[in-house]
Amino acid sequence: MEKISISNVIEFKRKPQESKSKFINKIFKPKLKPEQKHDKGGGDYWIHSLSEIRKTFVSENKDLIKNKLYILNEKIDKATAKISKDMFQRNIEILHNFEDFNFSNLKPKFKLQYLPKPKDKSIIPIKGIPIQILPNHVFTYEDNNINKIGAIWFVSKLKEYNTAELGIFAEALFRYLEHHYSNDYKISSEFCTSVDVRNLNIVSYDKIINNQDSSILNSTLVSIREYLKNF
């Protein structure tokens, strides 16, 4: 067992009971072929919009989004295959969501320092399962002489994520920061944030811990672990 992504944790949770075992077998099958690009649920399908949103989060320069919209509109005009046209159109729709978006609402009101996100730090154990967590940005700041740290994750899927599912991403961010940085920083649950770029649903980890008694991420991983016993 190498790893399981947060998107696959959520996909497992979405599966009907009779399909869960087959899904676990599929994602943990030895010599699994790499996920193909442009998969309708994969990150590459949304890269045209997500890459600019990530950059704009840091710079807050909306020209990045406007320029990308211009490029994508050119691409959709030249594309001949329907699958390509659909992909470009969906990315265009996402970028339109962020043309007037206030990115500062997703950040603390302090000077931020952005940390690198090395791949060798992306996998951490939770409930005995290696989970891959890929924040878009990890940032530190000082608040009342306290060194704090937060992170953000922009996500997208054709079947949009609901609030509880976005909460799984937000909790994963908190766990990632806790695992790697808790000795040096206070983890900001308020700014462990996931954003569904298709519907602009935004969830921070502090909202999750204030509105539920138990961790959905934990309970889902416990369920996955039970299926893995028979793998």
GROMACS .gro file of C-alpha atoms in nm:
model
  231
    1MET     CA    1   0.000   0.000   0.000
    2GLU     CA    2   0.161   0.326  -0.110
    3LYS     CA    3  -0.097   0.599  -0.055
    4ILE     CA    4  -0.455   0.707  -0.098
    5SER     CA    5  -0.556   1.057  -0.203
    6ILE     CA    6  -0.816   1.264  -0.024
    7SER     CA    7  -1.027   1.267  -0.341
    8ASN     CA    8  -1.028   0.886  -0.332
    9VAL     CA    9  -1.121   0.887   0.038
   10ILE     CA   10  -1.424   1.097  -0.057
   11GLU     CA   11  -1.500   0.880  -0.359
   12PHE     CA   12  -1.501   0.575  -0.130
   13LYS     CA   13  -1.744   0.750   0.104
   14ARG     CA   14  -1.973   0.828  -0.191
   15LYS     CA   15  -1.981   0.467  -0.313
   16PRO     CA   16  -2.282   0.248  -0.225
   17GLN     CA   17  -2.200  -0.028   0.022
   18GLU     CA   18  -2.194  -0.299  -0.243
   19SER     CA   19  -1.933  -0.110  -0.450
   20LYS     CA   20  -1.688  -0.015  -0.176
   21SER     CA   21  -1.486  -0.338  -0.183
   22LYS     CA   22  -1.441  -0.321  -0.560
   23PHE     CA   23  -1.330   0.041  -0.534
   24ILE     CA   24  -1.072  -0.038  -0.265
   25ASN     CA   25  -0.940  -0.324  -0.477
   26LYS     CA   26  -0.910  -0.089  -0.774
   27ILE     CA   27  -0.716   0.187  -0.601
   28PHE     CA   28  -0.481  -0.045  -0.410
   29LYS     CA   29  -0.431  -0.300  -0.686
   30PRO     CA   30  -0.058  -0.368  -0.744
   31LYS     CA   31   0.094  -0.214  -1.058
   32LEU     CA   32  -0.199   0.020  -1.095
   33LYS     CA   33  -0.158   0.227  -1.407
   34PRO     CA   34  -0.107   0.600  -1.346
   35GLU     CA   35  -0.421   0.809  -1.359
   36GLN     CA   36  -0.464   0.929  -1.714
   37LYS     CA   37  -0.461   1.297  -1.789
   38HIS     CA   38  -0.791   1.468  -1.858
   39ASP     CA   39  -0.981   1.222  -1.642
   40LYS     CA   40  -1.308   1.391  -1.561
   41GLY     CA   41  -1.242   1.376  -1.189
   42GLY     CA   42  -0.866   1.427  -1.193
   43GLY     CA   43  -0.659   1.732  -1.126
   44ASP     CA   44  -0.521   1.760  -1.480
   45TYR     CA   45  -0.869   1.817  -1.620
   46TRP     CA   46  -0.891   2.142  -1.423
   47ILE     CA   47  -0.530   2.254  -1.451
   48HIS     CA   48  -0.606   2.545  -1.686
   49SER     CA   49  -0.818   2.717  -1.422
   50LEU     CA   50  -0.665   2.586  -1.099
   51SER     CA   51  -0.312   2.694  -1.189
   52GLU     CA   52  -0.419   3.056  -1.237
   53ILE     CA   53  -0.634   3.057  -0.924
   54ARG     CA   54  -0.338   2.933  -0.719
   55LYS     CA   55  -0.115   3.207  -0.860
   56THR     CA   56  -0.378   3.475  -0.809
   57PHE     CA   57  -0.425   3.372  -0.445
   58VAL     CA   58  -0.066   3.479  -0.382
   59SER     CA   59  -0.043   3.787  -0.604
   60GLU     CA   60  -0.410   3.897  -0.608
   61ASN     CA   61  -0.340   4.012  -0.962
   62LYS     CA   62  -0.669   3.955  -1.146
   63ASP     CA   63  -0.497   4.009  -1.480
   64LEU     CA   64  -0.372   3.652  -1.453
   65ILE     CA   65  -0.729   3.528  -1.470
   66LYS     CA   66  -0.826   3.766  -1.750
   67ASN     CA   67  -0.526   3.661  -1.957
   68LYS     CA   68  -0.603   3.292  -1.903
   69LEU     CA   69  -0.964   3.347  -2.007
   70TYR     CA   70  -0.842   3.504  -2.331
   71ILE     CA   71  -0.613   3.204  -2.397
   72LEU     CA   72  -0.883   2.949  -2.321
   73ASN     CA   73  -1.137   3.122  -2.541
   74GLU     CA   74  -0.885   3.100  -2.825
   75LYS     CA   75  -0.829   2.732  -2.749
   76ILE     CA   76  -1.200   2.651  -2.748
   77ASP     CA   77  -1.241   2.822  -3.086
   78LYS     CA   78  -0.962   2.611  -3.236
   79ALA     CA   79  -1.058   2.280  -3.070
   80THR     CA   80  -1.235   2.024  -3.289
   81ALA     CA   81  -1.305   1.746  -3.039
   82LYS     CA   82  -1.611   1.784  -2.816
   83ILE     CA   83  -1.424   1.648  -2.513
   84SER     CA   84  -1.165   1.925  -2.549
   85LYS     CA   85  -1.427   2.194  -2.600
   86ASP     CA   86  -1.612   2.075  -2.289
   87MET     CA   87  -1.291   2.076  -2.085
   88PHE     CA   88  -1.197   2.428  -2.191
   89GLN     CA   89  -1.552   2.552  -2.133
   90ARG     CA   90  -1.566   2.412  -1.780
   91ASN     CA   91  -1.232   2.574  -1.699
   92ILE     CA   92  -1.357   2.901  -1.842
   93GLU     CA   93  -1.667   2.885  -1.622
   94ILE     CA   94  -1.448   2.833  -1.316
   95LEU     CA   95  -1.229   3.130  -1.400
   96HIS     CA   96  -1.537   3.350  -1.443
   97ASN     CA   97  -1.621   3.264  -1.080
   98PHE     CA   98  -1.297   3.431  -0.973
   99GLU     CA   99  -1.294   3.743  -1.190
  100ASP     CA  100  -1.427   3.956  -0.904
  101PHE     CA  101  -1.345   3.721  -0.618
  102ASN     CA  102  -1.187   3.874  -0.306
  103PHE     CA  103  -0.891   3.645  -0.237
  104SER     CA  104  -0.797   3.845   0.072
  105ASN     CA  105  -1.096   3.688   0.251
  106LEU     CA  106  -0.915   3.355   0.238
  107LYS     CA  107  -0.604   3.485   0.417
  108PRO     CA  108  -0.515   3.625   0.759
  109LYS     CA  109  -0.465   4.002   0.763
  110PHE     CA  110  -0.093   3.975   0.821
  111LYS     CA  111   0.218   3.953   0.609
  112LEU     CA  112   0.249   3.597   0.482
  113GLN     CA  113   0.554   3.385   0.420
  114TYR     CA  114   0.494   3.093   0.183
  115LEU     CA  115   0.666   2.763   0.256
  116PRO     CA  116   0.774   2.498   0.004
  117LYS     CA  117   0.564   2.180  -0.021
  118PRO     CA  118   0.809   1.898  -0.097
  119LYS     CA  119   0.656   1.578  -0.233
  120ASP     CA  120   0.833   1.374   0.033
  121LYS     CA  121   0.618   1.549   0.294
  122SER     CA  122   0.289   1.490   0.112
  123ILE     CA  123   0.213   1.146   0.259
  124ILE     CA  124   0.131   1.113   0.628
  125PRO     CA  125  -0.024   0.826   0.826
  126ILE     CA  126  -0.376   0.872   0.956
  127LYS     CA  127  -0.551   0.579   1.125
  128GLY     CA  128  -0.271   0.356   0.999
  129ILE     CA  129  -0.328   0.448   0.634
  130PRO     CA  130  -0.085   0.654   0.422
  131ILE     CA  131  -0.278   0.960   0.307
  132GLN     CA  132  -0.152   1.194   0.038
  133ILE     CA  133  -0.226   1.558   0.118
  134LEU     CA  134  -0.137   1.823  -0.141
  135PRO     CA  135  -0.203   2.177  -0.018
  136ASN     CA  136  -0.179   2.445  -0.283
  137HIS     CA  137  -0.019   2.688  -0.041
  138VAL     CA  138   0.126   2.667   0.309
  139PHE     CA  139   0.185   3.005   0.473
  140THR     CA  140   0.312   3.138   0.804
  141TYR     CA  141   0.243   3.467   0.979
  142GLU     CA  142   0.282   3.639   1.313
  143ASP     CA  143  -0.024   3.731   1.517
  144ASN     CA  144   0.027   3.897   1.856
  145ASN     CA  145   0.381   3.760   1.875
  146ILE     CA  146   0.256   3.408   1.803
  147ASN     CA  147   0.395   3.228   1.498
  148LYS     CA  148   0.101   3.070   1.318
  149ILE     CA  149   0.062   2.853   1.010
  150GLY     CA  150  -0.224   2.786   0.770
  151ALA     CA  151  -0.290   2.628   0.431
  152ILE     CA  152  -0.536   2.636   0.145
  153TRP     CA  153  -0.655   2.379  -0.108
  154PHE     CA  154  -0.851   2.468  -0.423
  155VAL     CA  155  -1.038   2.161  -0.547
  156SER     CA  156  -1.275   2.067  -0.826
  157LYS     CA  157  -1.481   1.771  -0.945
  158LEU     CA  158  -1.759   1.730  -1.198
  159LYS     CA  159  -1.989   1.614  -0.921
  160GLU     CA  160  -1.921   1.907  -0.690
  161TYR     CA  161  -1.806   1.858  -0.333
  162ASN     CA  162  -2.057   1.922  -0.059
  163THR     CA  163  -1.974   2.098   0.267
  164ALA     CA  164  -1.898   1.777   0.459
  165GLU     CA  165  -1.664   1.660   0.183
  166LEU     CA  166  -1.484   1.993   0.174
  167GLY     CA  167  -1.450   1.953   0.549
  168ILE     CA  168  -1.247   1.637   0.485
  169PHE     CA  169  -1.004   1.838   0.273
  170ALA     CA  170  -0.986   2.107   0.542
  171GLU     CA  171  -0.921   1.854   0.819
  172ALA     CA  172  -0.655   1.688   0.604
  173LEU     CA  173  -0.479   2.024   0.577
  174PHE     CA  174  -0.489   2.063   0.955
  175ARG     CA  175  -0.348   1.712   1.004
  176TYR     CA  176  -0.073   1.782   0.749
  177LEU     CA  177   0.033   2.100   0.928
  178GLU     CA  178   0.004   1.936   1.268
  179HIS     CA  179   0.223   1.646   1.154
  180HIS     CA  180   0.500   1.862   1.007
  181TYR     CA  181   0.493   2.199   1.184
  182SER     CA  182   0.331   2.175   1.528
  183ASN     CA  183   0.666   2.210   1.707
  184ASP     CA  184   0.733   2.550   1.553
  185TYR     CA  185   0.392   2.703   1.483
  186LYS     CA  186   0.042   2.726   1.621
  187ILE     CA  187  -0.189   2.567   1.362
  188SER     CA  188  -0.462   2.805   1.255
  189SER     CA  189  -0.784   2.605   1.215
  190GLU     CA  190  -0.949   2.921   1.078
  191PHE     CA  191  -0.708   2.925   0.785
  192CYS     CA  192  -0.697   2.556   0.701
  193THR     CA  193  -0.933   2.615   0.412
  194SER     CA  194  -1.070   2.418   0.119
  195VAL     CA  195  -1.248   2.583  -0.173
  196ASP     CA  196  -1.461   2.414  -0.439
  197VAL     CA  197  -1.382   2.634  -0.737
  198ARG     CA  198  -1.692   2.524  -0.928
  199ASN     CA  199  -1.951   2.644  -0.677
  200LEU     CA  200  -1.737   2.870  -0.452
  201ASN     CA  201  -1.825   2.667  -0.146
  202ILE     CA  202  -1.561   2.747   0.118
  203VAL     CA  203  -1.496   2.545   0.433
  204SER     CA  204  -1.237   2.608   0.704
  205TYR     CA  205  -1.144   2.353   0.965
  206ASP     CA  206  -1.264   2.568   1.254
  207LYS     CA  207  -1.618   2.549   1.114
  208ILE     CA  208  -1.591   2.172   1.103
  209ILE     CA  209  -1.473   2.129   1.461
  210ASN     CA  210  -1.742   2.368   1.582
  211ASN     CA  211  -2.026   2.188   1.403
  212GLN     CA  212  -1.964   1.817   1.438
  213ASP     CA  213  -1.893   1.579   1.721
  214SER     CA  214  -1.662   1.340   1.537
  215SER     CA  215  -1.422   1.341   1.245
  216ILE     CA  216  -1.568   1.229   0.911
  217LEU     CA  217  -1.213   1.176   0.786
  218ASN     CA  218  -1.137   0.943   1.078
  219SER     CA  219  -1.459   0.743   1.044
  220THR     CA  220  -1.411   0.704   0.668
  221LEU     CA  221  -1.053   0.585   0.712
  222VAL     CA  222  -1.159   0.335   0.978
  223SER     CA  223  -1.408   0.197   0.726
  224ILE     CA  224  -1.140   0.180   0.455
  225ARG     CA  225  -0.910  -0.001   0.698
  226GLU     CA  226  -1.175  -0.266   0.755
  227TYR     CA  227  -1.200  -0.331   0.382
  228LEU     CA  228  -0.822  -0.346   0.353
  229LYS     CA  229  -0.814  -0.638   0.597
  230ASN     CA  230  -0.960  -0.851   0.319
  231PHE     CA  231  -0.737  -0.708   0.048
   0.00000   0.00000   0.00000
